[in-house]
Every structure is written in C-alpha cells, then in structure tokens.
PDB file of C-alpha atoms in Angstrom:
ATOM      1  CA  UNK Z   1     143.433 -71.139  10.888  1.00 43.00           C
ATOM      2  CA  UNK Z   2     147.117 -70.370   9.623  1.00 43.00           C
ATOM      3  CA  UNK Z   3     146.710 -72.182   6.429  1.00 43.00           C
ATOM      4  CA  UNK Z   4     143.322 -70.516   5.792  1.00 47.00           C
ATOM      5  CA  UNK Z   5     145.061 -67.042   6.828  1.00 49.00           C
ATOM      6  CA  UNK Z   6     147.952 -68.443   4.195  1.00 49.00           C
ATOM      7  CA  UNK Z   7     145.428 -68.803   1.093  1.00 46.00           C
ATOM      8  CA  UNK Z   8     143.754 -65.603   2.026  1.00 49.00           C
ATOM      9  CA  UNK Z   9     146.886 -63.769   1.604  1.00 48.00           C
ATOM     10  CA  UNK Z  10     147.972 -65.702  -1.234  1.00 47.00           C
ATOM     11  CA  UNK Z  11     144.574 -65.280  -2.776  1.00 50.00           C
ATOM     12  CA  UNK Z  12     144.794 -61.705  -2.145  1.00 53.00           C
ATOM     13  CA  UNK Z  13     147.866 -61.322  -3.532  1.00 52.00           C
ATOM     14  CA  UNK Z  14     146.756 -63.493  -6.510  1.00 48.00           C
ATOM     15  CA  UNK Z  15     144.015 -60.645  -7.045  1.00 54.00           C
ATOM     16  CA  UNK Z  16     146.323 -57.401  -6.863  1.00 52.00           C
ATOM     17  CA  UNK Z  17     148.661 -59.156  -9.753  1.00 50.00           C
ATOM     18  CA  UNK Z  18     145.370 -59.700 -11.993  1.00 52.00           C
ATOM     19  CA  UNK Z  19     144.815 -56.322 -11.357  1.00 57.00           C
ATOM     20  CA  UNK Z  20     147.808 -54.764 -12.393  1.00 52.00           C
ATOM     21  CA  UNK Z  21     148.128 -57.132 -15.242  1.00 45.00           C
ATOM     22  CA  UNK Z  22     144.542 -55.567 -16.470  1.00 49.00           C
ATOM     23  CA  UNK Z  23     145.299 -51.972 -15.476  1.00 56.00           C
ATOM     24  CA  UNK Z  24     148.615 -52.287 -17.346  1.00 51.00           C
ATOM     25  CA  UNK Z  25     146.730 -54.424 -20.545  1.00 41.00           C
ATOM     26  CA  UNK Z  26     144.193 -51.764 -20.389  1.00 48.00           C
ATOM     27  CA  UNK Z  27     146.930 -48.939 -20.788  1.00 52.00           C
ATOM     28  CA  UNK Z  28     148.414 -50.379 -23.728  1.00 41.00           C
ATOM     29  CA  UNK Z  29     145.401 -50.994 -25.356  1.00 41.00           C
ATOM     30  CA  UNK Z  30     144.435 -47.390 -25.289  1.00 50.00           C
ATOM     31  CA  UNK Z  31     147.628 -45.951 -26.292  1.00 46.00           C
ATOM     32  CA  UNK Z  32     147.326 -48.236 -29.287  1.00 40.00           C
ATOM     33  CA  UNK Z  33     144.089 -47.489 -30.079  1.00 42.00           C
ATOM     34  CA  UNK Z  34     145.144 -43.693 -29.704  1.00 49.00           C
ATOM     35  CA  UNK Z  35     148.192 -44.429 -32.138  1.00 44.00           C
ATOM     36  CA  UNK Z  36     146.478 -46.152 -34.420  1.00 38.00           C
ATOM     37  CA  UNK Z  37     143.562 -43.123 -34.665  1.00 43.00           C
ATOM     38  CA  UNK Z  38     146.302 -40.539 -34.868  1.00 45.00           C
ATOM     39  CA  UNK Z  39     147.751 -43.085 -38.229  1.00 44.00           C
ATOM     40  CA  UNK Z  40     144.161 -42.955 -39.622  1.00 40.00           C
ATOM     41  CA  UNK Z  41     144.099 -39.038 -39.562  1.00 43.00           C
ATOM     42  CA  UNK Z  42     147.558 -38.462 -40.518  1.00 46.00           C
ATOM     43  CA  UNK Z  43     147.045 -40.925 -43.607  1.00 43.00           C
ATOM     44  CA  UNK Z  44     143.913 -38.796 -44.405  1.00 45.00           C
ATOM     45  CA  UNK Z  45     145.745 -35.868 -44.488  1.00 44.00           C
ATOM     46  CA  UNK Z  46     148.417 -36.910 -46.683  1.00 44.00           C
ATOM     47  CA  UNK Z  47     145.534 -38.731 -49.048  1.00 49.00           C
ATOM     48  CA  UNK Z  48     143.573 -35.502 -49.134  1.00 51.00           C
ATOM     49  CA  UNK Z  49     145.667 -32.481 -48.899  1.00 54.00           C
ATOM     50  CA  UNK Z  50     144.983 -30.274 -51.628  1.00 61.00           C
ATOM     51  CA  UNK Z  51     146.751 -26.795 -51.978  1.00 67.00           C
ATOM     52  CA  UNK Z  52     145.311 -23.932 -51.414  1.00 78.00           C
ATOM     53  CA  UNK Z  53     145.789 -20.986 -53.341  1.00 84.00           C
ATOM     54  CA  UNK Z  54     145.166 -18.558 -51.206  1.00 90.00           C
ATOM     55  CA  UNK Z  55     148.193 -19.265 -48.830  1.00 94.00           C
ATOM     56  CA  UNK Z  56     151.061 -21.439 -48.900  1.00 94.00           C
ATOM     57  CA  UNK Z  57     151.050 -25.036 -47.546  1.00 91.00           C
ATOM     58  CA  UNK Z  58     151.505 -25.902 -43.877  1.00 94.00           C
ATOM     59  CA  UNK Z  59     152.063 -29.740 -43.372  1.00 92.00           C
ATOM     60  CA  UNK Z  60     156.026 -29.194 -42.633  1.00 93.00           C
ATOM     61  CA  UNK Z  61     155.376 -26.582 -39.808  1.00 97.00           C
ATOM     62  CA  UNK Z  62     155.405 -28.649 -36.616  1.00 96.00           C
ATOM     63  CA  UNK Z  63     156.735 -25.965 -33.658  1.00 97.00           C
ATOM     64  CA  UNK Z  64     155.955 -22.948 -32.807  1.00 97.00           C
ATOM     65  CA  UNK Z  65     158.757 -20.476 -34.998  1.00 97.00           C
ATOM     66  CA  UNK Z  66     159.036 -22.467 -38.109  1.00 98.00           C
ATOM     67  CA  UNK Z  67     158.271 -20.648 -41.112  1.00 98.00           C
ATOM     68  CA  UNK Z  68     157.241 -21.630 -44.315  1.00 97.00           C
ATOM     69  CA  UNK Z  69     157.431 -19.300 -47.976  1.00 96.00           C
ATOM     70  CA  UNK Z  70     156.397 -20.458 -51.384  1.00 95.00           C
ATOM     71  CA  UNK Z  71     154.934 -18.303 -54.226  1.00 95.00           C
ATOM     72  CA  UNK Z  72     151.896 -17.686 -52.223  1.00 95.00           C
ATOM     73  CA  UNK Z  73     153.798 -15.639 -49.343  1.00 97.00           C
ATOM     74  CA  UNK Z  74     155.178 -16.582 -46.219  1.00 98.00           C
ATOM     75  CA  UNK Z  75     153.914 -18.188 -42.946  1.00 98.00           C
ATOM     76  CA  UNK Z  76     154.984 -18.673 -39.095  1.00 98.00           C
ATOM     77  CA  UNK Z  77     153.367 -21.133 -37.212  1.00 98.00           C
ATOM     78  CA  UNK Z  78     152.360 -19.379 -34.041  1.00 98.00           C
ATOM     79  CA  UNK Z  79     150.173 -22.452 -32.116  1.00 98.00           C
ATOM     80  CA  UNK Z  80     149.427 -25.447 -32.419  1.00 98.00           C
ATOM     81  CA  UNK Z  81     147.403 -28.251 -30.661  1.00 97.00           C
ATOM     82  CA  UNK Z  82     147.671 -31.958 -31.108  1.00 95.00           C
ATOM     83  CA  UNK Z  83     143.701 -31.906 -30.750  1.00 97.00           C
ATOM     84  CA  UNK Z  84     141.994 -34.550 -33.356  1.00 97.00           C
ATOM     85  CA  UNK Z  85     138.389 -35.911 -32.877  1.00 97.00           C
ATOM     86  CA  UNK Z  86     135.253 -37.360 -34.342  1.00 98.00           C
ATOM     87  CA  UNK Z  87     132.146 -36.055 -33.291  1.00 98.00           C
ATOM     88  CA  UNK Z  88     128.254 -37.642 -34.317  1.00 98.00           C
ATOM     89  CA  UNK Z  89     126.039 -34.993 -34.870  1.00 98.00           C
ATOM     90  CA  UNK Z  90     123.283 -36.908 -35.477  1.00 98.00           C
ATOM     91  CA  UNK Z  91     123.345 -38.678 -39.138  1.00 98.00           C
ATOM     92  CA  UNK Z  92     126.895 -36.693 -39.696  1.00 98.00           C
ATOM     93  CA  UNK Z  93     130.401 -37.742 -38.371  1.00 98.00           C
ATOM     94  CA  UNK Z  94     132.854 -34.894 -38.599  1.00 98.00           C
ATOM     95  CA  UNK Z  95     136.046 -35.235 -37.487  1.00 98.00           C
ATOM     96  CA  UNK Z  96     137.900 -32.130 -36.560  1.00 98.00           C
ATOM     97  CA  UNK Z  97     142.092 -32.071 -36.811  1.00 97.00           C
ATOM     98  CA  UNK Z  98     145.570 -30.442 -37.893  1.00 96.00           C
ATOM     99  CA  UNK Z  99     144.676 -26.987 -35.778  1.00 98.00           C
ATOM    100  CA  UNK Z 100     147.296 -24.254 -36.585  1.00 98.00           C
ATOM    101  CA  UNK Z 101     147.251 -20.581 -35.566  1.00 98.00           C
ATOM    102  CA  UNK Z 102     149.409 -18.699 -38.288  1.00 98.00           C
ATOM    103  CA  UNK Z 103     151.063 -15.330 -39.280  1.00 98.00           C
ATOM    104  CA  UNK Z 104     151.131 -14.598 -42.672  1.00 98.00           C
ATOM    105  CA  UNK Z 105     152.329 -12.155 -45.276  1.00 98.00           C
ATOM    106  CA  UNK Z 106     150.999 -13.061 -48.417  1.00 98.00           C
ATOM    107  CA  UNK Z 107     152.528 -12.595 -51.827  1.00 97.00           C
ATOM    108  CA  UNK Z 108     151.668  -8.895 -53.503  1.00 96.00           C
ATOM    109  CA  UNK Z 109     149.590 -10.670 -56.077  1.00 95.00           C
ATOM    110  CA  UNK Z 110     147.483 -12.114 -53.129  1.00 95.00           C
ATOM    111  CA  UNK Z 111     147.318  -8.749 -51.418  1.00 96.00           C
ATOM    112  CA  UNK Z 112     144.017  -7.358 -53.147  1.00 95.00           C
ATOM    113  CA  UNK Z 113     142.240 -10.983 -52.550  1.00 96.00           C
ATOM    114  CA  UNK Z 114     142.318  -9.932 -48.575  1.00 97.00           C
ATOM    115  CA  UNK Z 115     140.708  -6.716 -48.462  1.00 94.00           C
ATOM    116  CA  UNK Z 116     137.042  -8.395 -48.432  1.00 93.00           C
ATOM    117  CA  UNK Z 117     138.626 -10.363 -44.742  1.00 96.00           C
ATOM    118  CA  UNK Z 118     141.277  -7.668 -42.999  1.00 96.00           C
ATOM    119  CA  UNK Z 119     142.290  -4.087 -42.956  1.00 94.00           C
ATOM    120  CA  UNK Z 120     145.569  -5.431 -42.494  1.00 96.00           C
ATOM    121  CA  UNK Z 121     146.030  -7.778 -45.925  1.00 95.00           C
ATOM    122  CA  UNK Z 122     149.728  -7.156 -46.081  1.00 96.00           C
ATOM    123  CA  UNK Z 123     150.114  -8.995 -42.475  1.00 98.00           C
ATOM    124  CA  UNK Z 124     147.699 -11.059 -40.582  1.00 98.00           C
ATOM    125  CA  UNK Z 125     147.140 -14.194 -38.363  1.00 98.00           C
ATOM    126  CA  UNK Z 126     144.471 -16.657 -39.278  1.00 98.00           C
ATOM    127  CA  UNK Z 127     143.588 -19.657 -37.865  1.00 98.00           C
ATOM    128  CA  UNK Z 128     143.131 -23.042 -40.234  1.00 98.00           C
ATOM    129  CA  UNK Z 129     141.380 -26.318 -39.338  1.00 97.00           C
ATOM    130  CA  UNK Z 130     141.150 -29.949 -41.126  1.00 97.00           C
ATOM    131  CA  UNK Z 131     137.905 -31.203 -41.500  1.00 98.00           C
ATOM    132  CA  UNK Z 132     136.248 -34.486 -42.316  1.00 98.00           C
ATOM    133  CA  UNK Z 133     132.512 -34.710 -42.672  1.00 98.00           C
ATOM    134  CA  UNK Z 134     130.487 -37.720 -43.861  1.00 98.00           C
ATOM    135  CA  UNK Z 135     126.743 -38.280 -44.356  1.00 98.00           C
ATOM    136  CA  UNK Z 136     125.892 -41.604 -42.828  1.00 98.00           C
ATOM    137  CA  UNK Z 137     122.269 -41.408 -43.771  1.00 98.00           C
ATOM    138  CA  UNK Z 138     120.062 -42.749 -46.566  1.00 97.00           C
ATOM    139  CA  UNK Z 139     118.911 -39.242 -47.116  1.00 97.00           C
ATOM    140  CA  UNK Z 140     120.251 -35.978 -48.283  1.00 98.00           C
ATOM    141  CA  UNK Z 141     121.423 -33.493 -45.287  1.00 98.00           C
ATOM    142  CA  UNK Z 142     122.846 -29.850 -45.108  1.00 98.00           C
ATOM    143  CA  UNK Z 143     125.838 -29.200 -42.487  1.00 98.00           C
ATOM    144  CA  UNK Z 144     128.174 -26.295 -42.151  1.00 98.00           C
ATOM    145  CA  UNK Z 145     131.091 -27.744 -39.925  1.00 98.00           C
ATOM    146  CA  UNK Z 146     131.597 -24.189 -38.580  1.00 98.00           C
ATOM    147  CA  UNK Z 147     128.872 -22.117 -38.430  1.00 98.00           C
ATOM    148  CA  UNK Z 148     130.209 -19.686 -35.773  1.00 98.00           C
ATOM    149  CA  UNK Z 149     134.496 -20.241 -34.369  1.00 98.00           C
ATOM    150  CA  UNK Z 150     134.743 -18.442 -30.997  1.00 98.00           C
ATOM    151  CA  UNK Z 151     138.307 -17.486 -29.946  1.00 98.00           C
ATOM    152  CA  UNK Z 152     138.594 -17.414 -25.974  1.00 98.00           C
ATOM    153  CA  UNK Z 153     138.760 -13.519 -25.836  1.00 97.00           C
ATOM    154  CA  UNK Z 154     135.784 -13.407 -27.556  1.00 97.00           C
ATOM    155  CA  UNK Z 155     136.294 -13.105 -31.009  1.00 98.00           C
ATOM    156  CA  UNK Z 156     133.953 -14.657 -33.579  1.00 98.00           C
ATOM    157  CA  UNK Z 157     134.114 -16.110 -37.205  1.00 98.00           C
ATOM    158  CA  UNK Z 158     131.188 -17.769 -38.651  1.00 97.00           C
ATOM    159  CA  UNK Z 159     130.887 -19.640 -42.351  1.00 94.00           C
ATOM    160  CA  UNK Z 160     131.761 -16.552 -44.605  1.00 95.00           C
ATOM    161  CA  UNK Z 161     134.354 -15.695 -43.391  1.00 97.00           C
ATOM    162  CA  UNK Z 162     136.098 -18.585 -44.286  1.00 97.00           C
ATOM    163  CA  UNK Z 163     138.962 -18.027 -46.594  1.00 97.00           C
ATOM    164  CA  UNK Z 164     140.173 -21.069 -48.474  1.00 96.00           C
ATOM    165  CA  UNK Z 165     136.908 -22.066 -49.680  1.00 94.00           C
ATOM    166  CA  UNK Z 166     136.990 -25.324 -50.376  1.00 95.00           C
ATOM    167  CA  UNK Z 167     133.233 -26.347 -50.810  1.00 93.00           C
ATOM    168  CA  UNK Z 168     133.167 -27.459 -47.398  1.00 97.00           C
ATOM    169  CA  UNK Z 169     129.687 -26.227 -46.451  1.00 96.00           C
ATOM    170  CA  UNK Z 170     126.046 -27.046 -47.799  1.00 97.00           C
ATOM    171  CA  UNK Z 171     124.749 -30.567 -48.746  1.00 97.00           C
ATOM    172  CA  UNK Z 172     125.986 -34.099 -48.839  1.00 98.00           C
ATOM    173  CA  UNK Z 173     124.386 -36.889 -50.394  1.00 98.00           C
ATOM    174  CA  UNK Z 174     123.669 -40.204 -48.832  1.00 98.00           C
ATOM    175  CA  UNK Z 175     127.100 -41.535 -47.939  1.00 97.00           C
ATOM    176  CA  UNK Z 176     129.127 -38.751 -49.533  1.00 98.00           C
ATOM    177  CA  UNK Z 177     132.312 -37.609 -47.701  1.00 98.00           C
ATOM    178  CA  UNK Z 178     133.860 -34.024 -47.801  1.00 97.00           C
ATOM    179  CA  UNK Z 179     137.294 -33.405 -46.987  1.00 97.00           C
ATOM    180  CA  UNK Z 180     139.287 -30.191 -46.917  1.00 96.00           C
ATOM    181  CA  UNK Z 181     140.348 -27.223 -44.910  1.00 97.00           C
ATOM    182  CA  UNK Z 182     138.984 -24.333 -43.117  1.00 97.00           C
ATOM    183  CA  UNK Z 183     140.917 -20.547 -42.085  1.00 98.00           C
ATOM    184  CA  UNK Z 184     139.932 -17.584 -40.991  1.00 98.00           C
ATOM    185  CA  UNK Z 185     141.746 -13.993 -40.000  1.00 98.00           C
ATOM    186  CA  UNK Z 186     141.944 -13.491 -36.626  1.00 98.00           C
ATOM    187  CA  UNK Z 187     142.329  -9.457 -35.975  1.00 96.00           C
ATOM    188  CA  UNK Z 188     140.843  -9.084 -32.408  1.00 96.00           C
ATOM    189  CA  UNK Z 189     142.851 -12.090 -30.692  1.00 97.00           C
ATOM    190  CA  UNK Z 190     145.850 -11.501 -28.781  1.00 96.00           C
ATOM    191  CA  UNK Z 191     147.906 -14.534 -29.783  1.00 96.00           C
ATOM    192  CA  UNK Z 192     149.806 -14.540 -26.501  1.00 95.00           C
ATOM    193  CA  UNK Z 193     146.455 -14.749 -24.848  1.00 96.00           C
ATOM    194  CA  UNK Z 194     144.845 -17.443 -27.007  1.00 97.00           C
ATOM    195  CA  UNK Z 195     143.956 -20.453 -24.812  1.00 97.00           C
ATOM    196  CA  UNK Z 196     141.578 -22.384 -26.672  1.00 98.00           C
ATOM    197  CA  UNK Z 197     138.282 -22.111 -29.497  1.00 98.00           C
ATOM    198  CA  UNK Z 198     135.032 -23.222 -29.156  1.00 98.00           C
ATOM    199  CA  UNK Z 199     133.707 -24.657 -32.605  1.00 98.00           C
ATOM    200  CA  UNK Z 200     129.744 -24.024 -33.329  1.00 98.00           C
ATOM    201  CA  UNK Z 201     128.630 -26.444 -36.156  1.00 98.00           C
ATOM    202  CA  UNK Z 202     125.099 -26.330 -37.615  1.00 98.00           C
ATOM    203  CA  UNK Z 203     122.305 -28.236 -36.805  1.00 98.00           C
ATOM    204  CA  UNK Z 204     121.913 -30.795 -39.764  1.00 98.00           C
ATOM    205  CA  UNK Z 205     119.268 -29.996 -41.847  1.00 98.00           C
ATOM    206  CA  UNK Z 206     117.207 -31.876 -44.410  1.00 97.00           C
ATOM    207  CA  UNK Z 207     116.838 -30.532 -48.179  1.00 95.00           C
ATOM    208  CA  UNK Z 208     113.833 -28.713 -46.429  1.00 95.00           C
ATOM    209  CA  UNK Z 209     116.083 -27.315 -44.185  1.00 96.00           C
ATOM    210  CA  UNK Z 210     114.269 -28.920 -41.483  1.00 98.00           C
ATOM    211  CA  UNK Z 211     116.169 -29.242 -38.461  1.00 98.00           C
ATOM    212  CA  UNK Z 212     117.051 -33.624 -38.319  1.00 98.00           C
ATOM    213  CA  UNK Z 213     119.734 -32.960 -35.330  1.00 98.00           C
ATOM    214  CA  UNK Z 214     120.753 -29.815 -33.102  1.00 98.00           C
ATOM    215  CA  UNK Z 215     124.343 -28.185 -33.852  1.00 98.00           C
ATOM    216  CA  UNK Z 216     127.304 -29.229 -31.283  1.00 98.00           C
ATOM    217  CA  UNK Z 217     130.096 -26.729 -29.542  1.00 98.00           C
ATOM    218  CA  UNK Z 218     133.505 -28.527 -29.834  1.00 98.00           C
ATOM    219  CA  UNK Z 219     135.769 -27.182 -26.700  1.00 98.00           C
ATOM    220  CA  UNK Z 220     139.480 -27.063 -27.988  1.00 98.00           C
ATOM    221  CA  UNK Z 221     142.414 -25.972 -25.618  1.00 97.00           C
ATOM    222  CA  UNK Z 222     146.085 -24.922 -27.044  1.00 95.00           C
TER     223      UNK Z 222
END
C-alpha cells in the first residue's frame, strides 16, 4: 500500500508539472501569435500609409500630449487605444486598427474645406481609424466599413461625414482589397468623458444591393 500511495503521489505530481508546462507553452504561444498579428498590422500600415491632405500625418504620435505640425496644421493626440482586429462579416474581412482621438487646428488654407463638417473649422477634435477590407468572394459586394460611429455619450457619425475620403466605401471586386483611413469631427463628445465607440458597418450587399450578410457593431474601449 505505501509504494502504491508512492506512485500515486509521484504520478500526481507527474500530472501538475505537465500541466504547468502546457499552461506556460500555451501562454507563450499566444503572446506570439499576438506579436506576430500586431507585426502584420504595423507592416500594413507602413506599406499603405498614404497622406492625407486634409490633415497632417499621425504615425509619430504615440502618447497622449504629443503634437504634430506640418503644412497642413497642427495636431495633439488626445487618446489612443492599442485596439486592432479582424472581423468576418460574411464574404468580407475588415480589420479595424491605429484608433486616435485628435485636436486639430488646421492650416488657414484648410480652414474653408471644414465648414461643410464643424462650426468650429479653426479648432476641432476628430477621431481617425485604419481600415482594411477585403472581398473574399467570387462575386462583386458593396460594404461601407462605417456606416454609423457611436461615441459613448451618444454622439453619432455615419459614412458622409467622413473627412479624408479615401474611396473607402462602395464596391469591391472579387478578391480586391481596400486600404486607407477613416476621421470624423467630433463636436458633441466630451473628450475627458470618452470611454469607448461602437463601430456600425453595413450589411454587405450584392451589386443588387441585396442584403448577402447582416452589418456587425464593433465594441472598442479607450
């Protein structure tokens, strides 16, 4: 009985080590797998980053304070979230990433190009998103990656009120990616208060505009 009580408890003890061993294997898989999707979308970004014209470029603001100027005006970052994800919505895969919250006082040349988005044009806060969206159908679809962005106080945007356009709405053909950026002015958010977005895409259409998949809300927190 003592030497079958021994291999128990050596058998036991056998099991808790292959546990840890896989709990700790497990952990290091997933942080790799979350470095190496973080690489992916950072080398995306740097692949794809066009600049936009209507406001200067943000890739060098990382914290909260730093401020950017170029010909185009100046900008503060004001929040940030480390949020990046893919989402299937149906036959599309859009991946959502590089969320900034920004004040910005654009260039007098650029002042008259706000009127048709804020009362305030000389001074505003807008709030820019990277987008990725692929078709992986055989088919033509039509997607709008934002059809309606909800601030947590309430305040919505929808498609046109998108100010960088960068042709990041409407159809895709079988297999064709889009890539590009997203902003819009955010005049009835209290940027103290902001705690997170909810994203509204479309539903994916066909070149009928019938309905192939219903829309998704995408939850992000700051």
């Amino acid at each position: 009985m003592l030497i079958a009580g021994g291999c128990s408890i050596a058998s036991d003890q056998a099991e808790s080590t292959e546990e840890t061993a896989n709990e700790q294997t497990s952990e290091i898989k997933d942080a790799a797998n979350q470095a190496a999707q973080k690489q992916v979308l950072n080398h995306v970004a740097a692949k794809t980053y066009v600049n936009n014209p209507q406001a200067p470029e943000t890739r060098s603001l990382k914290e909260v304070g730093q401020t950017f100027t170029d010909e185009d005006g100046s900008v503060t970052l004001k929040a940030i979230t480390d949020y990046s994800g893919t989402h299937s919505i149906g036959p599309v895969k859009l991946t959502i990433a590089d969320i900034k919250v920004m004040n910005y006082s654009p260039s007098p040349d650029l002042i008259d190009y706000f009127h048709g988005y804020t009362h305030s044009e000389d001074n505003f806060s807008y709030i820019k998103l990277q987008v990725t969206i692929e078709n992986t159908s055989e088919q033509l679809v039509d997607f709008a990656p934002v059809s309606v962005l909800e601030t947590n106080e309430g305040e919505k945007k929808d498609f046109e009120d998108d100010f960088y356009l960068q042709n990041l709405y409407g159809q895709l053909q079988s297999g064709e990616t889009k890539m590009g950026e997203l902003a819009f002015v955010l005049e009835k958010t209290d940027l103290e208060n902001l705690k997170s977005i909810a994203i509204h895409t479309s539903d994916v259409f066909d070149e009928k505009k019938t309905s192939l998949h219903e829309g998704e809300i995408v939850e992000i927190s700051f």
